[in-house]
PDB file of C-alpha atoms and ligand atoms in Angstrom:
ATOM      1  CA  UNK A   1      75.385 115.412 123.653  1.00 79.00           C
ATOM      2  CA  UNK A   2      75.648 115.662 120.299  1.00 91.00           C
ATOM      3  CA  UNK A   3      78.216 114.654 117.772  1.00 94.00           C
ATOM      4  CA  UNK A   4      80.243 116.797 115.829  1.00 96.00           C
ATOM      5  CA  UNK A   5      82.576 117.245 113.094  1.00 96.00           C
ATOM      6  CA  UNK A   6      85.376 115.941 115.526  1.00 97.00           C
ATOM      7  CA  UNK A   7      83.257 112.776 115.883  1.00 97.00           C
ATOM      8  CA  UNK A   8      82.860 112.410 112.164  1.00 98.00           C
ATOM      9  CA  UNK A   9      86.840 113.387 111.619  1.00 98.00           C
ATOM     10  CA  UNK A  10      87.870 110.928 114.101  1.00 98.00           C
ATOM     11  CA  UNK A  11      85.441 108.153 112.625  1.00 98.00           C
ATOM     12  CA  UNK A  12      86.868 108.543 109.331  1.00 98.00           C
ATOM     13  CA  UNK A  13      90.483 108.080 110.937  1.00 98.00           C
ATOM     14  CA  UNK A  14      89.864 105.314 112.851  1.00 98.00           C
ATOM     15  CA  UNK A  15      87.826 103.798 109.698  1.00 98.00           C
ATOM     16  CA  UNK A  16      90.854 103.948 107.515  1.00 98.00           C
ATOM     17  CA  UNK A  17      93.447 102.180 110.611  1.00 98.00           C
ATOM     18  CA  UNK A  18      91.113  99.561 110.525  1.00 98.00           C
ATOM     19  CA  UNK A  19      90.911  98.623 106.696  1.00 98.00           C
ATOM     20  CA  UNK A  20      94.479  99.518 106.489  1.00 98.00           C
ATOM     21  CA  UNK A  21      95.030  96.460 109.384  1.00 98.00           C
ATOM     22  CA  UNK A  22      92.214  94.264 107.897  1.00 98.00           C
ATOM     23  CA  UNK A  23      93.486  94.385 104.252  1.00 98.00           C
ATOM     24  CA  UNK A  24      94.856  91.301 104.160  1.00 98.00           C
ATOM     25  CA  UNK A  25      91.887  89.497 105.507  1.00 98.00           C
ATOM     26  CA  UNK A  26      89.433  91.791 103.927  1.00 98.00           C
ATOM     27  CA  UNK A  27      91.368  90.175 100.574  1.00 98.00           C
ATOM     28  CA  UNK A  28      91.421  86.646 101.780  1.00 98.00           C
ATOM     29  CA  UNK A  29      87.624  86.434 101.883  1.00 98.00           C
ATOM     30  CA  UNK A  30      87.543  88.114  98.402  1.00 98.00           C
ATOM     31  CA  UNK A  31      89.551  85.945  97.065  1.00 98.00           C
ATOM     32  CA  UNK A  32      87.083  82.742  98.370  1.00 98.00           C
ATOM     33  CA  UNK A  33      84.341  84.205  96.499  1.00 98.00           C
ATOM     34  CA  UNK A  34      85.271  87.072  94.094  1.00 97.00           C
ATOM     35  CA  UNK A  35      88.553  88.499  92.840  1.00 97.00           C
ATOM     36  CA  UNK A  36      90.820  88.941  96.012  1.00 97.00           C
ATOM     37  CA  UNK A  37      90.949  93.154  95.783  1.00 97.00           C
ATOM     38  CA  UNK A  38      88.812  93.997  98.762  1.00 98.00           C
ATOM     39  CA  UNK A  39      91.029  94.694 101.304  1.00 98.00           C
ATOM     40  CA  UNK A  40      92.933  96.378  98.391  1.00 97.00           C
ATOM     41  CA  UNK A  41      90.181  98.483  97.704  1.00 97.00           C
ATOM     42  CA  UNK A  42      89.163  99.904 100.481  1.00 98.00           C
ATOM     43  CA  UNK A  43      92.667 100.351 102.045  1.00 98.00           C
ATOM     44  CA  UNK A  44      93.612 102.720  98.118  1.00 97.00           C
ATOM     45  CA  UNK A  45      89.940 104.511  98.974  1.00 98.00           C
ATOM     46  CA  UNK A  46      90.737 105.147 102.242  1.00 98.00           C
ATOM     47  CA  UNK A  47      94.174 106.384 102.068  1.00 98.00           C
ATOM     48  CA  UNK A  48      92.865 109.006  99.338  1.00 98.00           C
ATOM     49  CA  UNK A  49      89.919 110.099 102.254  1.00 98.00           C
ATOM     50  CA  UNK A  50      92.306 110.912 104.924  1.00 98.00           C
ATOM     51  CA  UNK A  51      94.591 112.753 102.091  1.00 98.00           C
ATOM     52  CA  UNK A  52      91.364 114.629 101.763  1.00 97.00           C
ATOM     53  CA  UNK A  53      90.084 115.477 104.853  1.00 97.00           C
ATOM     54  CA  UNK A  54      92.324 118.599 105.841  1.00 96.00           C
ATOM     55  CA  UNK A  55      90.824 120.643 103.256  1.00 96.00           C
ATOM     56  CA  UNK A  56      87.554 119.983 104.413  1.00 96.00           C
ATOM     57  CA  UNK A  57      88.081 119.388 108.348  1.00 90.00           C
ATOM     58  CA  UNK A  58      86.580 123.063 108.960  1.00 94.00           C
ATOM     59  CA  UNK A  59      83.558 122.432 107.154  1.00 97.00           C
ATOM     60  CA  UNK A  60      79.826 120.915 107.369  1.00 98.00           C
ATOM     61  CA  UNK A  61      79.417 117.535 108.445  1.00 98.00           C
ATOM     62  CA  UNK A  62      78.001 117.276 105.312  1.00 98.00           C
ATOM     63  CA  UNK A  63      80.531 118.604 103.166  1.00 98.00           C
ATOM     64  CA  UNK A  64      82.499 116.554 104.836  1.00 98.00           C
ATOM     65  CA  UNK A  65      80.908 112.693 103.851  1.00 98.00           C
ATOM     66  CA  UNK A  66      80.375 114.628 100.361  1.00 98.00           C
ATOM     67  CA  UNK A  67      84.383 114.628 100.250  1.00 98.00           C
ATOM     68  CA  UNK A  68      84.974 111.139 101.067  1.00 98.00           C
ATOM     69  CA  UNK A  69      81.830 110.114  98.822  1.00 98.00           C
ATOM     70  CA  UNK A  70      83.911 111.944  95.919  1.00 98.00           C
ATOM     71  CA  UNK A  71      87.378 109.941  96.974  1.00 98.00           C
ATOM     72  CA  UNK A  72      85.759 106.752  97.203  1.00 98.00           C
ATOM     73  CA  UNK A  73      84.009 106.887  93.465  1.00 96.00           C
ATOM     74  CA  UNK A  74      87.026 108.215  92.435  1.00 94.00           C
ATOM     75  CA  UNK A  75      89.852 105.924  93.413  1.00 94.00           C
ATOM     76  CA  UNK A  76      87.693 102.684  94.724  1.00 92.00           C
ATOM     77  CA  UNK A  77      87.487 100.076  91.695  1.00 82.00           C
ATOM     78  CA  UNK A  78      84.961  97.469  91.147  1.00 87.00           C
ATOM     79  CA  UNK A  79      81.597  97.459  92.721  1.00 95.00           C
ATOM     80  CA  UNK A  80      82.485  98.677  96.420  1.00 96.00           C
ATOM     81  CA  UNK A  81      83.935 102.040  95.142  1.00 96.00           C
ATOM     82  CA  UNK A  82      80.813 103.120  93.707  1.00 97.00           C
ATOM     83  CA  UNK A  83      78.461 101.805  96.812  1.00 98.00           C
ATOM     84  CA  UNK A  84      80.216 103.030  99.405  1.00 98.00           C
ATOM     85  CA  UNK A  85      80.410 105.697  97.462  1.00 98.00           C
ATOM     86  CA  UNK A  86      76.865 106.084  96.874  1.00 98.00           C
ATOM     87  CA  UNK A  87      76.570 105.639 100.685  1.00 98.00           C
ATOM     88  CA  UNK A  88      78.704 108.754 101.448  1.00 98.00           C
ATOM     89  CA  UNK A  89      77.302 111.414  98.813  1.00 98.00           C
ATOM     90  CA  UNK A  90      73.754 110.727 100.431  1.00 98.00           C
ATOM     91  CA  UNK A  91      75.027 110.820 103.584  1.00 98.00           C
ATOM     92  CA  UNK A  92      76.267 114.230 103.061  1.00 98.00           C
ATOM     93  CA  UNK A  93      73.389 115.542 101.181  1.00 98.00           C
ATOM     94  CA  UNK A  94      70.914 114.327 104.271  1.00 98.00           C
ATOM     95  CA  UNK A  95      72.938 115.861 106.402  1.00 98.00           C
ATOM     96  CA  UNK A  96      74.394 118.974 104.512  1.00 98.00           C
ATOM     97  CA  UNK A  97      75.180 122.074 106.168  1.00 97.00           C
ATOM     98  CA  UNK A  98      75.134 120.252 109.582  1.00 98.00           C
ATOM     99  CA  UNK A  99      77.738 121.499 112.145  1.00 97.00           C
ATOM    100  CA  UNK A 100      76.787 118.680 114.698  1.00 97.00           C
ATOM    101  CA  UNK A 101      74.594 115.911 115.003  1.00 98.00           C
ATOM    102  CA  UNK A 102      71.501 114.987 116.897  1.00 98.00           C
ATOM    103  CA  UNK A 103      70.341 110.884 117.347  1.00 98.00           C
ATOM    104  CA  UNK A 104      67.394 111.744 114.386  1.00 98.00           C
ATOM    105  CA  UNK A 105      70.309 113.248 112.152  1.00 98.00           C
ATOM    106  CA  UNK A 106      72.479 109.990 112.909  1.00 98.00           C
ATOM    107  CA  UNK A 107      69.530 108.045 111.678  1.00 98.00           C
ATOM    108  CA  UNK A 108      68.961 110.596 108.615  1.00 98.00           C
ATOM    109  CA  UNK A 109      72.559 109.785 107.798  1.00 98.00           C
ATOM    110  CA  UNK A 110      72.628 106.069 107.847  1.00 98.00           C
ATOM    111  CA  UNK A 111      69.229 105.833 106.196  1.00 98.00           C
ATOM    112  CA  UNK A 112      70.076 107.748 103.448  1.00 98.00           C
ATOM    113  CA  UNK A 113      73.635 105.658 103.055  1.00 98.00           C
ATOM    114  CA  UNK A 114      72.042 102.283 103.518  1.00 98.00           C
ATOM    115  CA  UNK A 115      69.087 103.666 100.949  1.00 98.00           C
ATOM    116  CA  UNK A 116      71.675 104.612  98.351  1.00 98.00           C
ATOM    117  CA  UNK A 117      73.674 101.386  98.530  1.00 98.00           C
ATOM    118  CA  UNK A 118      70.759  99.324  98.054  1.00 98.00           C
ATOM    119  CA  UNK A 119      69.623 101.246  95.293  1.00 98.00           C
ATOM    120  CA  UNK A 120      72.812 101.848  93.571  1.00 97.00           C
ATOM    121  CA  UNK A 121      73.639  97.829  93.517  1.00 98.00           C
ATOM    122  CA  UNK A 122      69.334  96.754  93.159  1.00 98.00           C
ATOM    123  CA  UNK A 123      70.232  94.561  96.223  1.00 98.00           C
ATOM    124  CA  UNK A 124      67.643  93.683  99.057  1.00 98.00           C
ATOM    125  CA  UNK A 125      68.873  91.923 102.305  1.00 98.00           C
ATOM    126  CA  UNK A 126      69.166  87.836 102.081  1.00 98.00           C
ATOM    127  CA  UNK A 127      71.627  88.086  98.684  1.00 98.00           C
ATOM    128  CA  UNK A 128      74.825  87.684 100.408  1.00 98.00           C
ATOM    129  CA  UNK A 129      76.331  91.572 100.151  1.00 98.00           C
ATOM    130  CA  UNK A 130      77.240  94.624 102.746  1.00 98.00           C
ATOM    131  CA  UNK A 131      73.362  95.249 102.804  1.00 98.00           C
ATOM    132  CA  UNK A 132      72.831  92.235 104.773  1.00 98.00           C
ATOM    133  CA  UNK A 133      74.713  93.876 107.658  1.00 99.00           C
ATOM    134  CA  UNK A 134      73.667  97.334 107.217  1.00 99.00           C
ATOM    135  CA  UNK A 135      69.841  96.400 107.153  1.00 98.00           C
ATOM    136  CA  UNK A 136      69.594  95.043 110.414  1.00 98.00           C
ATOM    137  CA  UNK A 137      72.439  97.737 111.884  1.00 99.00           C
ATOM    138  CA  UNK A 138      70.079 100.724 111.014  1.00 99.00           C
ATOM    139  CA  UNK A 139      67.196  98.975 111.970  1.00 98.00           C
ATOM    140  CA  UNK A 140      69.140  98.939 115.464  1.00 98.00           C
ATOM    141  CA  UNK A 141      69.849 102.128 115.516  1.00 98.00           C
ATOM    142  CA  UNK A 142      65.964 103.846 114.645  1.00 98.00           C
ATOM    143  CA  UNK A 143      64.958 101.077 117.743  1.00 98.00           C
ATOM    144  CA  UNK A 144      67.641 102.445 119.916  1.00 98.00           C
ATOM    145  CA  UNK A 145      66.909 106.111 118.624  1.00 98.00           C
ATOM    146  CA  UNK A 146      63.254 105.781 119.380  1.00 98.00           C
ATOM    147  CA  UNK A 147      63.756 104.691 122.515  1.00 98.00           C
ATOM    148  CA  UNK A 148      65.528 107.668 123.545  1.00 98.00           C
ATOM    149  CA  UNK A 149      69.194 106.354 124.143  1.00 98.00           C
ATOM    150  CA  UNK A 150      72.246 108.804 123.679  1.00 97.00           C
ATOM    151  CA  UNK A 151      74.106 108.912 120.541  1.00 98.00           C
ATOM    152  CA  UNK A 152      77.139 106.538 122.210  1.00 97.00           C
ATOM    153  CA  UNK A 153      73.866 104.225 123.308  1.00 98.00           C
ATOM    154  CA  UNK A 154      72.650 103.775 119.982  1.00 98.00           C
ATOM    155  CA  UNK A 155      75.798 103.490 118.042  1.00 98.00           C
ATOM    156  CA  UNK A 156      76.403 100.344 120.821  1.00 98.00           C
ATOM    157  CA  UNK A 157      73.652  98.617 119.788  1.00 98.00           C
ATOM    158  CA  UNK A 158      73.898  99.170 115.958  1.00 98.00           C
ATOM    159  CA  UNK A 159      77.312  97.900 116.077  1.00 98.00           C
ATOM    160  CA  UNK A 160      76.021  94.488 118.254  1.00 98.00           C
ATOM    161  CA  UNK A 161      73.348  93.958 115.508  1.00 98.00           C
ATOM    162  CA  UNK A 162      76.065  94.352 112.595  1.00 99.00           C
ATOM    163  CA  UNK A 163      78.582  92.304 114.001  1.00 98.00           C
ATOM    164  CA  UNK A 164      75.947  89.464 114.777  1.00 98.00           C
ATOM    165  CA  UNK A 165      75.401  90.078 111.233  1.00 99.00           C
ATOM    166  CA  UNK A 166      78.259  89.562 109.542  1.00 98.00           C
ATOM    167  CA  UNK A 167      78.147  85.330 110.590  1.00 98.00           C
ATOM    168  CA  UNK A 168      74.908  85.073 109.074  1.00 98.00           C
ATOM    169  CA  UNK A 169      76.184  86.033 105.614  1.00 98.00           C
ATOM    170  CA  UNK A 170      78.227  82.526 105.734  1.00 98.00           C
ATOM    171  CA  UNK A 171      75.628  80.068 104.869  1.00 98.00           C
ATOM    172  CA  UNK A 172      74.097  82.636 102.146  1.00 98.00           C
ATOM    173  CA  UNK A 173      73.706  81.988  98.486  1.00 98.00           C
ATOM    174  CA  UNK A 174      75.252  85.292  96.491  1.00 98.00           C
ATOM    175  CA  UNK A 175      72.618  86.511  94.221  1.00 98.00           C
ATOM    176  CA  UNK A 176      74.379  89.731  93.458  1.00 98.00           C
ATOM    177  CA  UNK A 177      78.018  90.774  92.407  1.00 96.00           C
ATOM    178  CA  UNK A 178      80.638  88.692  91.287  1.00 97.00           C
ATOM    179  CA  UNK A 179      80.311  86.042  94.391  1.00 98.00           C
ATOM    180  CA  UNK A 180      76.905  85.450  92.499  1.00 97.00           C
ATOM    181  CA  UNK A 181      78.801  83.720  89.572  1.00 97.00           C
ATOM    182  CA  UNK A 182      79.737  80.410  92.006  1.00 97.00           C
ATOM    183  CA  UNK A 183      76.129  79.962  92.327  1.00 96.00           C
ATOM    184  CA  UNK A 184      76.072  77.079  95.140  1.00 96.00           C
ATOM    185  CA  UNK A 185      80.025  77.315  95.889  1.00 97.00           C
ATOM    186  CA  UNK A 186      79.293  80.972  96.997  1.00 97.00           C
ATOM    187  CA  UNK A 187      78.056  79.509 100.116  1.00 98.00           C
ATOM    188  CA  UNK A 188      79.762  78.587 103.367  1.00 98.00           C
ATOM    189  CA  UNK A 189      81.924  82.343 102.404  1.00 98.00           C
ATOM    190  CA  UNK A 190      81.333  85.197 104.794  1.00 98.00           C
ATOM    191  CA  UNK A 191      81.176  87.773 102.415  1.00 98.00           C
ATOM    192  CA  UNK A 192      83.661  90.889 101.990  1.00 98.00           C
ATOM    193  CA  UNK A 193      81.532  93.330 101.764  1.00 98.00           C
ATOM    194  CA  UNK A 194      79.368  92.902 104.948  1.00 98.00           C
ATOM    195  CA  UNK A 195      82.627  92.440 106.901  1.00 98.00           C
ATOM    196  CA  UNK A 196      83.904  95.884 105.803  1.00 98.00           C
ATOM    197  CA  UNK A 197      80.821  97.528 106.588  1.00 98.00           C
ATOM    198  CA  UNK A 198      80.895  95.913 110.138  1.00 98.00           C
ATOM    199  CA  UNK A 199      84.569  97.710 110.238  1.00 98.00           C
ATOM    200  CA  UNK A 200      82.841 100.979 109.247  1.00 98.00           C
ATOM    201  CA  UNK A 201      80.092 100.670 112.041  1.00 98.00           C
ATOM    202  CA  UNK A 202      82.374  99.577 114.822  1.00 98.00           C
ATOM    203  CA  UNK A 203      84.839 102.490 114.017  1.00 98.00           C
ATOM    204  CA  UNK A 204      82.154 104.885 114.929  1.00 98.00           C
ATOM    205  CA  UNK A 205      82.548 103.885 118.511  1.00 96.00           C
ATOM    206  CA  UNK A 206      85.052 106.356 119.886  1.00 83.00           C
TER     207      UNK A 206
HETATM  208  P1  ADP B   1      84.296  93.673  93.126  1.00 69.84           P
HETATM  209  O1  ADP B   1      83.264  92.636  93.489  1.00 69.84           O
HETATM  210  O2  ADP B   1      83.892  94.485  91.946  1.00 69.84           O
HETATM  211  O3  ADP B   1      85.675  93.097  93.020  1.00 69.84           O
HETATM  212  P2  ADP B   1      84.881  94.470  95.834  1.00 69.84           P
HETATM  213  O4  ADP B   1      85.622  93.185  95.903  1.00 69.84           O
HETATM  214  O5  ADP B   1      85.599  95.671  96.312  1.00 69.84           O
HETATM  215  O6  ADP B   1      84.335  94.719  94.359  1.00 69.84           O
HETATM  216  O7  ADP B   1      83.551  94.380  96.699  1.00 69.84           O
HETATM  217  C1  ADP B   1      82.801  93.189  96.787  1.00 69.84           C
HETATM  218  C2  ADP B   1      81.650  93.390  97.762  1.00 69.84           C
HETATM  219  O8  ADP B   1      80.725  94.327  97.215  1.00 69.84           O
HETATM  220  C3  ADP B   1      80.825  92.132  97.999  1.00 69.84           C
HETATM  221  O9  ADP B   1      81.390  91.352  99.036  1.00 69.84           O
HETATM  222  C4  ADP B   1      79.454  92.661  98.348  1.00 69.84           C
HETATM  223  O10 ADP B   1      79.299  92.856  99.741  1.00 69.84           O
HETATM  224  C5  ADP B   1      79.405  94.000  97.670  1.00 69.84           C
HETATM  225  N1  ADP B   1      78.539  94.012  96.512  1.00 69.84           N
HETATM  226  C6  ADP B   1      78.793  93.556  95.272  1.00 69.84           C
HETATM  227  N2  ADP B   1      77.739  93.758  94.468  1.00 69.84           N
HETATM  228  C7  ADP B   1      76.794  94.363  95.225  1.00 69.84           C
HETATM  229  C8  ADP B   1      75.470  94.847  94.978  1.00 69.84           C
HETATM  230  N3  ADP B   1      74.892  94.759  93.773  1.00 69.84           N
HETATM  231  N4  ADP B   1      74.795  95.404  96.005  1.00 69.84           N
HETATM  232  C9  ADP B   1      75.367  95.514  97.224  1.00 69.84           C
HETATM  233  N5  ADP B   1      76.585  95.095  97.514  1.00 69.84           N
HETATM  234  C10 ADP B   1      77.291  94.520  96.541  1.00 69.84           C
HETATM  235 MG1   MG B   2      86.558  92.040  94.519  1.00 69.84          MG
END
């Protein structure tokens, strides 16, 4: 079955519960290694989605992650507003004019999103950021894709591979973003960013 704009609405909900109930924690590990507004940011860029989405929630799927793309850049400070950002806007122009989704658009989606953060911040996986879970998620989900599981299949096992990833951002050195100014004292941190995205991915299970 595929997933439609329900799925996507429903996503976004339960993605904004989430960092409104992680906030606090989403902070703490900021403030180990950057400047303690995480959880602050996402909860202000999320509250300004959901204020969004009725006057989009009869559109395109696309239109849709355009929308919340927009309200991110818009209201997120510092460097996750404009990533996640990113993320959303390329989302929605992979997947524009889409009125449900097949497991190869899923893929398109993420892709593009993961694509556009890495690009946006010049990160590659192993510097301590959000990309180090979303590399190996939608590498989980093309495997899981490819081998012809459902879209509830795949979305299981890209949410096991990011949550196994967000541990192995702990021992990392931060080459990128503020955590990158500690140098050496930026590790033994699990970084902010990768456990936010791991919030994102595990909200897209229904
Ligand atoms: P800021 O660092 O500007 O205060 P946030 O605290 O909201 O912004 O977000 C910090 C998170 O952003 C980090 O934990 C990291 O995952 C991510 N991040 C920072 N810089 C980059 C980058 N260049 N590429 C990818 N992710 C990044
Ligand atoms: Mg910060």
């Amino acid at each position: 079955m595929p997933a439609d704009r329900e799925c996507v609405l429903g996503w976004l909900r339960r993605s904004a519960d989430v960092l409104h109930q992680q906030r606090q924690a989403l902070t703490d590990l900021d403030a180990a290694i950057g400047d303690a507004d995480h959880g602050t940011n996402m909860d202000r860029g999320f509250t300004v989605v959901i204020e969004r989405l009725p006057g989009v929630a009869d559109k395109d799927i696309g239109t849709i992650l355009k929308t919340v793309g927009m309200a991110l850049v818009s209201t997120v400070g510092g460097a996750s507003g404009p990533l996640y950002g990113t993320a959303f806007l390329r989302a929605g122009a992979a997947l524009a004019d889409k009125e449900e989704l097949q497991p190869d658009d899923l893929v398109a989606g993420v892709a593009a999103a993961v694509e556009g953060i890495m690009q946006r911040g010049r990160a590659q996986a192993g510097e301590k950021t959000m990309v180090d879970v979303l590399v190996p998620a939608l590498a989980a989900l093309q495997g899981a894709v490819q081998a012809g599981k459902t879209i509830p299949e795949a979305l299981r096992v890209m949410d096991a591979a990011a949550q196994a990833a967000v541990p192995l951002t702990i021992p990392m050195l931060a080459t990128k973003g503020r955590a990158s100014y500690l140098g050496e004292r930026s590790i033994g941190h699990q970084d902010p960013g990768a456990t936010s995205s791991a919030l994102l991915i595990h909200a897209m299970i229904g």
